[in-house]
Short mmCIF file of C-alpha atoms and ligand atoms in Angstrom, two decimals:
data_model
loop_
_atom_site.label_atom_id
_atom_site.label_comp_id
_atom_site.label_asym_id
_atom_site.label_seq_id
_atom_site.Cartn_x
_atom_site.Cartn_y
_atom_site.Cartn_z
CA MET A 847 92.33 114.00 125.21
CA THR A 848 92.50 115.28 121.63
CA ASP A 849 91.26 112.82 119.05
CA PRO A 850 94.45 112.04 117.08
CA ARG A 851 92.41 111.78 113.87
CA THR A 852 91.19 115.38 113.91
CA PRO A 853 92.96 118.54 112.76
CA GLU A 854 92.78 119.77 116.38
CA ALA A 855 95.65 117.37 116.92
CA GLY A 856 97.61 120.28 115.36
CA ALA A 857 101.20 119.50 114.76
CA ARG A 858 100.79 115.75 114.38
CA PRO A 859 102.70 114.29 111.40
CA ALA A 860 100.83 114.03 108.11
CA ALA A 861 101.31 113.39 104.40
CA VAL A 862 101.13 116.74 102.60
CA LEU A 863 100.26 117.39 98.94
CA LYS A 864 103.13 119.25 97.24
CA GLY A 865 102.57 118.83 93.50
CA LEU A 866 99.99 117.74 90.91
CA GLY A 867 100.50 116.67 87.30
CA THR A 868 98.21 115.21 84.65
CA TYR A 869 98.36 113.82 81.16
CA LEU A 870 95.68 113.02 78.56
CA PRO A 871 96.43 111.27 75.27
CA PRO A 872 95.98 113.54 72.25
CA ARG A 873 92.97 111.85 70.60
CA ALA A 874 89.57 113.16 71.74
CA VAL A 875 86.67 110.83 70.92
CA SER A 876 83.31 112.59 70.64
CA ASN A 877 79.87 111.16 71.35
CA GLU A 878 79.11 111.69 67.67
CA GLU A 879 82.01 109.47 66.66
CA LEU A 880 80.77 106.65 68.91
CA SER A 881 77.20 107.08 67.63
CA GLN A 882 78.43 106.19 64.16
CA ARG A 883 79.29 102.62 65.18
CA LEU A 884 77.06 101.97 68.21
CA ASP A 885 73.30 102.13 68.79
CA THR A 886 73.59 105.30 70.88
CA SER A 887 73.40 109.08 70.49
CA ASP A 888 75.09 112.23 71.71
CA GLU A 889 71.81 113.19 73.35
CA TRP A 890 71.53 109.91 75.34
CA ILE A 891 75.14 110.01 76.49
CA ARG A 892 74.98 113.69 77.51
CA THR A 893 71.67 113.50 79.33
CA ARG A 894 72.23 110.12 81.06
CA THR A 895 75.90 110.68 82.01
CA GLY A 896 77.01 114.28 81.32
CA ILE A 897 79.86 113.07 79.10
CA ARG A 898 80.57 114.96 75.84
CA GLN A 899 83.91 113.40 74.93
CA ARG A 900 86.72 111.25 76.27
CA TYR A 901 90.35 110.69 75.27
CA TRP A 902 91.58 107.33 73.98
CA VAL A 903 95.16 106.30 73.33
CA GLU A 904 96.38 105.36 69.87
CA PRO A 905 97.68 101.82 69.34
CA GLY A 906 101.15 101.51 70.86
CA THR A 907 100.46 103.58 73.99
CA ALA A 908 100.01 101.75 77.29
CA THR A 909 99.02 102.77 80.81
CA GLY A 910 102.67 103.03 81.91
CA ASP A 911 103.36 105.59 79.17
CA LEU A 912 100.57 107.87 80.47
CA ALA A 913 101.77 107.33 84.05
CA VAL A 914 105.30 108.43 83.16
CA GLU A 915 104.01 111.66 81.60
CA ALA A 916 101.76 112.52 84.56
CA GLY A 917 104.42 111.48 87.06
CA ALA A 918 107.04 113.73 85.44
CA ARG A 919 104.62 116.65 85.52
CA ALA A 920 103.79 116.07 89.20
CA LEU A 921 107.50 116.01 90.10
CA LYS A 922 107.96 119.27 88.19
CA SER A 923 104.93 120.80 89.89
CA ALA A 924 106.43 119.89 93.28
CA GLY A 925 109.85 121.18 92.20
CA VAL A 926 111.58 117.89 93.05
CA ASP A 927 113.45 115.29 91.03
CA GLY A 928 113.41 112.37 93.43
CA VAL A 929 111.02 110.43 95.68
CA ASP A 930 111.38 107.53 98.12
CA ALA A 931 108.51 105.43 96.72
CA VAL A 932 106.05 105.16 93.84
CA VAL A 933 102.47 103.91 94.31
CA LEU A 934 100.44 103.48 91.13
CA ALA A 935 96.69 102.85 91.05
CA THR A 936 95.37 101.18 87.93
CA THR A 937 92.81 98.71 86.62
CA THR A 938 94.63 98.41 83.31
CA PRO A 939 98.26 97.56 84.14
CA ASP A 940 100.80 97.12 81.34
CA HIS A 941 101.00 93.39 82.21
CA PRO A 942 99.21 91.03 84.65
CA CYS A 943 102.72 90.55 86.04
CA PRO A 944 104.89 92.39 87.00
CA ALA A 945 103.39 95.59 88.42
CA THR A 946 103.58 98.71 86.23
CA ALA A 947 105.01 101.02 88.94
CA PRO A 948 108.63 99.71 88.88
CA TRP A 949 108.83 100.32 85.11
CA VAL A 950 107.38 103.82 85.59
CA ALA A 951 109.88 104.55 88.39
CA ALA A 952 112.74 103.42 86.17
CA ARG A 953 111.55 105.52 83.23
CA LEU A 954 111.33 108.55 85.53
CA GLY A 955 114.92 107.97 86.66
CA LEU A 956 113.88 107.49 90.28
CA GLY A 957 116.39 104.72 91.01
CA HIS A 958 115.67 101.58 93.00
CA VAL A 959 112.88 102.98 95.15
CA PRO A 960 110.00 100.77 96.29
CA ALA A 961 107.34 100.85 93.56
CA TYR A 962 104.12 98.86 93.37
CA ASP A 963 100.55 98.90 92.05
CA VAL A 964 97.30 99.25 93.96
CA ALA A 965 94.17 97.60 92.52
CA ALA A 966 90.96 99.22 93.75
CA VAL A 967 89.44 100.07 90.34
CA CYS A 968 87.79 103.52 90.38
CA ALA A 969 88.55 103.98 94.10
CA GLY A 970 92.22 103.26 93.35
CA PHE A 971 93.55 106.79 93.67
CA VAL A 972 92.11 107.33 97.16
CA TYR A 973 93.40 103.89 98.22
CA ALA A 974 96.83 104.79 96.81
CA LEU A 975 96.82 108.09 98.71
CA ALA A 976 96.04 106.24 101.94
CA ASN A 977 98.77 103.74 101.19
CA ALA A 978 101.34 106.45 100.48
CA ALA A 979 100.30 108.35 103.62
CA GLY A 980 100.95 105.11 105.52
CA LEU A 981 104.48 104.90 104.07
CA ILE A 982 105.12 108.46 105.20
CA LEU A 983 103.59 108.13 108.66
CA THR A 984 105.53 104.93 109.39
CA GLY A 985 108.80 106.53 108.30
CA VAL A 986 109.32 104.20 105.33
CA ALA A 987 109.37 107.20 102.98
CA ARG A 988 109.56 110.97 103.29
CA ARG A 989 108.28 111.68 99.78
CA VAL A 990 106.00 109.52 97.61
CA LEU A 991 104.82 109.82 94.01
CA VAL A 992 101.18 108.64 93.76
CA ILE A 993 99.84 108.00 90.27
CA GLY A 994 96.43 107.00 88.92
CA ALA A 995 96.64 105.89 85.28
CA GLU A 996 94.31 104.01 82.96
CA THR A 997 93.82 102.88 79.37
CA TYR A 998 90.26 101.55 79.54
CA SER A 999 89.94 101.86 75.76
CA GLY A 1000 91.84 98.56 75.59
CA ILE A 1001 89.42 96.59 77.81
CA LEU A 1002 86.09 97.95 76.54
CA ASP A 1003 83.89 95.71 74.42
CA PRO A 1004 83.48 97.90 71.32
CA THR A 1005 79.96 96.48 70.81
CA ASP A 1006 78.72 97.14 74.37
CA ARG A 1007 76.99 100.52 74.52
CA ASN A 1008 76.62 100.19 78.31
CA THR A 1009 80.35 100.67 78.83
CA ALA A 1010 81.96 101.82 75.56
CA VAL A 1011 80.54 105.34 75.80
CA ILE A 1012 81.53 105.94 79.41
CA PHE A 1013 85.22 105.30 79.96
CA GLY A 1014 88.26 107.34 78.92
CA ASP A 1015 92.05 107.07 79.16
CA GLY A 1016 94.33 109.39 81.14
CA ALA A 1017 96.64 109.80 84.09
CA GLY A 1018 97.10 112.05 87.10
CA ALA A 1019 99.73 112.12 89.81
CA VAL A 1020 100.57 113.88 93.05
CA VAL A 1021 103.66 114.21 95.21
CA LEU A 1022 103.08 113.67 98.93
CA GLU A 1023 105.69 114.69 101.47
CA ALA A 1024 106.13 114.30 105.23
CA GLY A 1025 104.78 117.37 107.03
CA ARG A 1026 102.30 118.43 109.68
CA ALA A 1027 98.53 118.15 109.91
CA ASP A 1028 98.12 121.91 110.33
CA GLU A 1029 99.79 122.65 106.96
CA PRO A 1030 97.66 123.30 103.87
CA GLY A 1031 97.71 120.15 101.72
CA ALA A 1032 97.82 117.74 104.66
CA LEU A 1033 95.61 114.68 104.15
CA LEU A 1034 93.54 114.94 107.29
CA GLY A 1035 92.02 111.48 107.46
CA PHE A 1036 90.64 108.58 105.44
CA ASP A 1037 87.48 106.53 105.32
CA LEU A 1038 87.86 103.34 103.24
CA GLY A 1039 85.58 100.35 102.69
CA SER A 1040 84.71 97.39 100.49
CA ASP A 1041 81.91 94.92 99.79
CA GLY A 1042 83.15 91.79 98.05
CA GLU A 1043 79.68 90.23 98.11
CA GLN A 1044 78.98 92.49 95.13
CA HIS A 1045 82.21 91.89 93.25
CA ASP A 1046 80.30 90.81 90.14
CA LEU A 1047 78.70 94.24 89.56
CA ILE A 1048 81.94 95.42 87.93
CA THR A 1049 84.24 92.74 86.59
CA ILE A 1050 86.54 91.48 83.89
CA PRO A 1051 85.40 87.85 84.08
CA GLY A 1052 88.33 86.17 82.35
CA GLY A 1053 92.10 86.08 82.32
CA GLY A 1054 92.58 85.42 86.03
CA SER A 1055 92.99 82.41 88.29
CA ARG A 1056 89.21 82.06 88.85
CA GLN A 1057 88.73 81.28 85.21
CA ARG A 1058 91.73 78.91 85.14
CA ALA A 1059 90.53 77.20 88.34
CA GLY A 1060 87.18 76.59 86.66
CA GLY A 1061 88.94 74.81 83.81
CA ASN A 1062 87.19 77.05 81.30
CA PRO A 1063 88.93 77.60 78.00
CA PHE A 1064 90.32 81.10 77.59
CA ASP A 1065 88.17 83.32 75.41
CA SER A 1066 89.54 86.78 74.62
CA GLU A 1067 86.01 88.27 74.94
CA ASP A 1068 86.03 87.30 78.62
CA CYS A 1069 88.73 89.95 79.08
CA TYR A 1070 86.31 92.78 78.38
CA PHE A 1071 85.16 95.04 81.22
CA THR A 1072 81.53 94.52 82.28
CA MET A 1073 79.32 96.65 84.54
CA GLN A 1074 75.74 96.39 85.82
CA GLY A 1075 75.18 100.12 85.47
CA LYS A 1076 71.92 100.64 87.33
CA ARG A 1077 72.95 98.68 90.43
CA VAL A 1078 76.37 100.33 90.40
CA PHE A 1079 74.74 103.75 90.20
CA ALA A 1080 72.74 103.16 93.39
CA GLN A 1081 75.77 101.78 95.24
CA ALA A 1082 77.96 104.68 94.09
CA VAL A 1083 75.61 107.26 95.58
CA THR A 1084 75.18 105.43 98.88
CA ARG A 1085 78.82 104.49 99.38
CA MET A 1086 80.38 107.84 98.42
CA GLY A 1087 77.71 109.67 100.40
CA ASP A 1088 78.07 107.58 103.55
CA SER A 1089 81.87 107.43 103.38
CA SER A 1090 82.14 111.21 102.94
CA GLY A 1091 79.65 111.80 105.74
CA ALA A 1092 81.59 109.56 108.12
CA LEU A 1093 84.86 111.34 107.33
CA LEU A 1094 83.35 114.83 107.71
CA GLU A 1095 81.94 113.86 111.09
CA ARG A 1096 85.31 112.54 112.24
CA LEU A 1097 87.06 115.74 111.07
CA GLY A 1098 84.44 117.97 112.66
CA TRP A 1099 83.75 119.62 109.29
CA PRO A 1100 80.06 120.54 108.87
CA SER A 1101 79.17 119.79 105.23
CA ALA A 1102 78.34 123.49 104.70
CA THR A 1103 82.03 124.27 105.24
CA VAL A 1104 83.16 122.06 102.33
CA ASP A 1105 84.17 124.39 99.50
CA ARG A 1106 84.77 121.70 96.86
CA LEU A 1107 83.42 118.17 96.56
CA VAL A 1108 85.70 116.25 94.19
CA GLY A 1109 83.95 112.94 93.56
CA HIS A 1110 84.91 110.14 91.22
CA GLN A 1111 83.83 111.30 87.78
CA ALA A 1112 81.46 108.51 86.71
CA ASN A 1113 78.20 110.31 86.01
CA VAL A 1114 77.07 113.88 86.70
CA ARG A 1115 73.80 112.53 88.11
CA ILE A 1116 75.79 110.53 90.68
CA LEU A 1117 77.86 113.59 91.64
CA HIS A 1118 74.73 115.66 92.16
CA ALA A 1119 73.06 112.88 94.18
CA VAL A 1120 76.12 112.62 96.44
CA ALA A 1121 76.11 116.40 96.93
CA ASP A 1122 72.39 116.26 97.80
CA HIS A 1123 72.98 113.34 100.20
CA LEU A 1124 75.64 115.42 102.01
CA GLU A 1125 73.63 118.66 101.78
CA ILE A 1126 76.46 120.31 99.86
CA ALA A 1127 75.33 122.75 97.14
CA ARG A 1128 75.56 121.07 93.71
CA GLU A 1129 77.62 123.99 92.36
CA ARG A 1130 80.39 122.95 94.76
CA ALA A 1131 80.72 119.56 93.09
CA VAL A 1132 83.63 119.60 90.64
CA VAL A 1133 82.61 118.18 87.26
CA ASN A 1134 85.07 117.50 84.43
CA LEU A 1135 83.65 114.20 83.15
CA ASP A 1136 82.04 116.15 80.31
CA ARG A 1137 85.57 116.60 78.91
CA VAL A 1138 87.33 113.35 79.93
CA GLY A 1139 84.66 110.71 80.66
CA ASN A 1140 85.16 108.20 83.45
CA THR A 1141 88.93 107.69 83.79
CA SER A 1142 88.66 105.33 86.79
CA ALA A 1143 91.81 105.58 88.97
CA ALA A 1144 92.92 108.75 87.14
CA SER A 1145 89.64 110.56 87.69
CA ILE A 1146 90.29 112.39 90.99
CA PRO A 1147 93.65 113.99 90.06
CA LEU A 1148 92.32 114.94 86.60
CA ALA A 1149 89.30 116.59 88.24
CA LEU A 1150 91.53 118.42 90.73
CA ALA A 1151 93.76 119.75 87.96
CA ASP A 1152 90.85 120.92 85.81
CA ALA A 1153 89.20 122.64 88.79
CA ALA A 1154 92.45 124.40 89.71
CA ALA A 1155 92.98 125.50 86.10
CA ALA A 1156 89.42 126.88 85.97
CA GLY A 1157 89.96 128.87 89.18
CA ASP A 1158 87.46 126.65 91.01
CA LEU A 1159 90.01 125.35 93.50
CA ASN A 1160 91.92 127.92 95.50
CA PRO A 1161 94.45 127.85 98.32
CA GLY A 1162 92.78 127.66 101.72
CA GLU A 1163 89.60 125.99 100.48
CA ARG A 1164 88.29 122.84 102.15
CA VAL A 1165 88.28 119.95 99.69
CA LEU A 1166 86.57 116.58 100.08
CA LEU A 1167 87.68 113.73 97.80
CA THR A 1168 85.51 110.64 97.44
CA ALA A 1169 85.62 107.68 95.07
CA PHE A 1170 83.80 104.43 94.39
CA GLY A 1171 84.22 101.50 92.03
CA GLY A 1172 84.57 97.80 91.42
CA GLY A 1173 85.30 95.52 94.34
CA LEU A 1174 83.11 97.04 95.44
CA ALA A 1175 85.58 99.51 96.97
CA TRP A 1176 85.19 103.09 98.11
CA GLY A 1177 87.09 105.75 100.01
CA SER A 1178 87.25 109.40 101.01
CA THR A 1179 89.87 111.84 102.20
CA ALA A 1180 89.99 115.59 102.85
CA LEU A 1181 92.46 118.45 102.80
CA VAL A 1182 92.78 122.20 102.80
CA TRP A 1183 93.92 123.08 99.28
CA PRO A 1184 97.59 124.14 99.25
CA ASP A 1185 99.29 126.85 97.20
CA ILE A 1186 100.69 124.64 94.44
CA ALA A 1187 101.06 125.03 90.69
CA PRO A 1188 99.44 122.05 88.92
CA ASN A 1189 101.24 121.08 85.74
O1 LIG B 1947 83.32 104.05 87.67
C1 LIG B 1947 82.83 103.04 88.50
C2 LIG B 1947 81.48 103.34 88.92
N1 LIG B 1947 80.61 103.41 87.77
C3 LIG B 1947 79.51 104.08 87.86
O2 LIG B 1947 79.28 104.69 88.87
C4 LIG B 1947 78.51 104.00 86.74
C5 LIG B 1947 77.13 103.96 87.32
N2 LIG B 1947 76.07 103.79 86.35
C6 LIG B 1947 75.70 104.77 85.49
O3 LIG B 1947 76.30 105.82 85.40
C7 LIG B 1947 74.45 104.53 84.68
O4 LIG B 1947 73.75 103.43 85.21
C8 LIG B 1947 74.72 104.27 83.17
C9 LIG B 1947 75.19 105.56 82.53
C10 LIG B 1947 75.77 103.19 83.00
C11 LIG B 1947 73.43 103.86 82.50
O5 LIG B 1947 72.43 104.85 82.70
P1 LIG B 1947 70.98 104.44 83.23
O6 LIG B 1947 70.22 105.68 83.26
O7 LIG B 1947 71.14 103.70 84.51
O8 LIG B 1947 70.46 103.55 82.06
P2 LIG B 1947 70.00 102.02 82.11
O9 LIG B 1947 71.17 101.12 82.21
O10 LIG B 1947 68.89 101.86 83.07
O11 LIG B 1947 69.38 101.92 80.68
C12 LIG B 1947 68.23 102.69 80.29
C13 LIG B 1947 67.98 102.45 78.81
C14 LIG B 1947 67.98 100.97 78.46
O12 LIG B 1947 67.03 100.76 77.45
P3 LIG B 1947 65.59 100.15 77.78
O13 LIG B 1947 65.84 98.83 78.42
O14 LIG B 1947 64.95 101.15 78.72
O15 LIG B 1947 64.94 100.08 76.44
C15 LIG B 1947 69.36 100.74 77.93
O16 LIG B 1947 69.42 99.65 77.02
O17 LIG B 1947 69.03 103.04 78.06
C16 LIG B 1947 69.60 102.04 77.22
N3 LIG B 1947 71.00 102.35 77.04
C17 LIG B 1947 71.46 103.15 76.06
N4 LIG B 1947 70.81 103.82 75.09
C18 LIG B 1947 71.56 104.55 74.26
C19 LIG B 1947 72.07 101.93 77.79
N5 LIG B 1947 73.21 102.45 77.32
C20 LIG B 1947 72.84 103.21 76.23
C21 LIG B 1947 73.59 104.00 75.33
N6 LIG B 1947 72.89 104.66 74.37
N7 LIG B 1947 74.92 104.15 75.39
#
């Protein structure tokens, strides 16, 4: 019997990528600019991470605003003006409550469609894709707008050089539509995982029920993002490598047949280590973190759009997406790149 999770299953139903849109806020922040107020340097940031600049919003702009821009561009790229659901991945929602997605759906004029947020930090976009694919495969929706949007600049401790130089703001979105697994753009499978034993490696300690339950007084500094970089680095390589490997094996794709590895853009050294782990040539790893930094849930669609614009992502190519972040949470998916016009 054919394994229903492999492309050999042919005409089985699948969620198919139809459009891609992105948005970056206008203000680019260089390493030099950060070096003027932090004990860091352009040289350290470039050599340890690969980042040259990132974009940060101006006061007054929130995550939902970036999501609306990227969402509108994805709808235009797909040539559609309506969807049946909106799934938004973010670590930096407009409010702790309610979710940001319903506001984004309303601003996009999408009517009273189901709209909700997914919280899986830097793995959020892959989780949101899996979630949207589930809506399509269960018949809840025929077309879904999936958005990853972040404004990390608002949660970074401006005095913490371990995090302040790494993260950027931005948004990316795709339109998924019901189709068949043998069409270009079909999401061919998912590998997802988590390890909550290590939830403290990446955390915003305050502002949630854990802090309230502890009876601790609220301190606004507890709402800054914290990360144990070295331990996260090691986990990122292992988890993205193993997750990708498991998915490739299930799909029957030898790693040598992967044309583009689009990993979460956290650190160029991590991307190269994941490529090495999978025995994929480093040149096949898409890198745009030099331009945008680590944009968490927005990182995969921003990397896809930059690669397509640079001519590094072409119709018919085999693409592996993999992401990792706080939770810990990680996930991978794969597709044959479709003939779409990113916007
Ligand atoms: O997006 C979610 C997933 N996130 C990630 O995957 C991030 C994973 N981690 C990383 O990318 C890296 O661990 C970092 C870029 C965060 C840090 O790089 P590292 O090579 O692991 O540096 P380190 O933390 O081991 O620090 C090495 C040195 C330390 O100084 P000492 O103790 O050797 O004197 C740090 O204090 O570099 C120092 N350092 C800095 N120096 C200048 C740390 N941050 C900076 C900085 N500028 N911005």
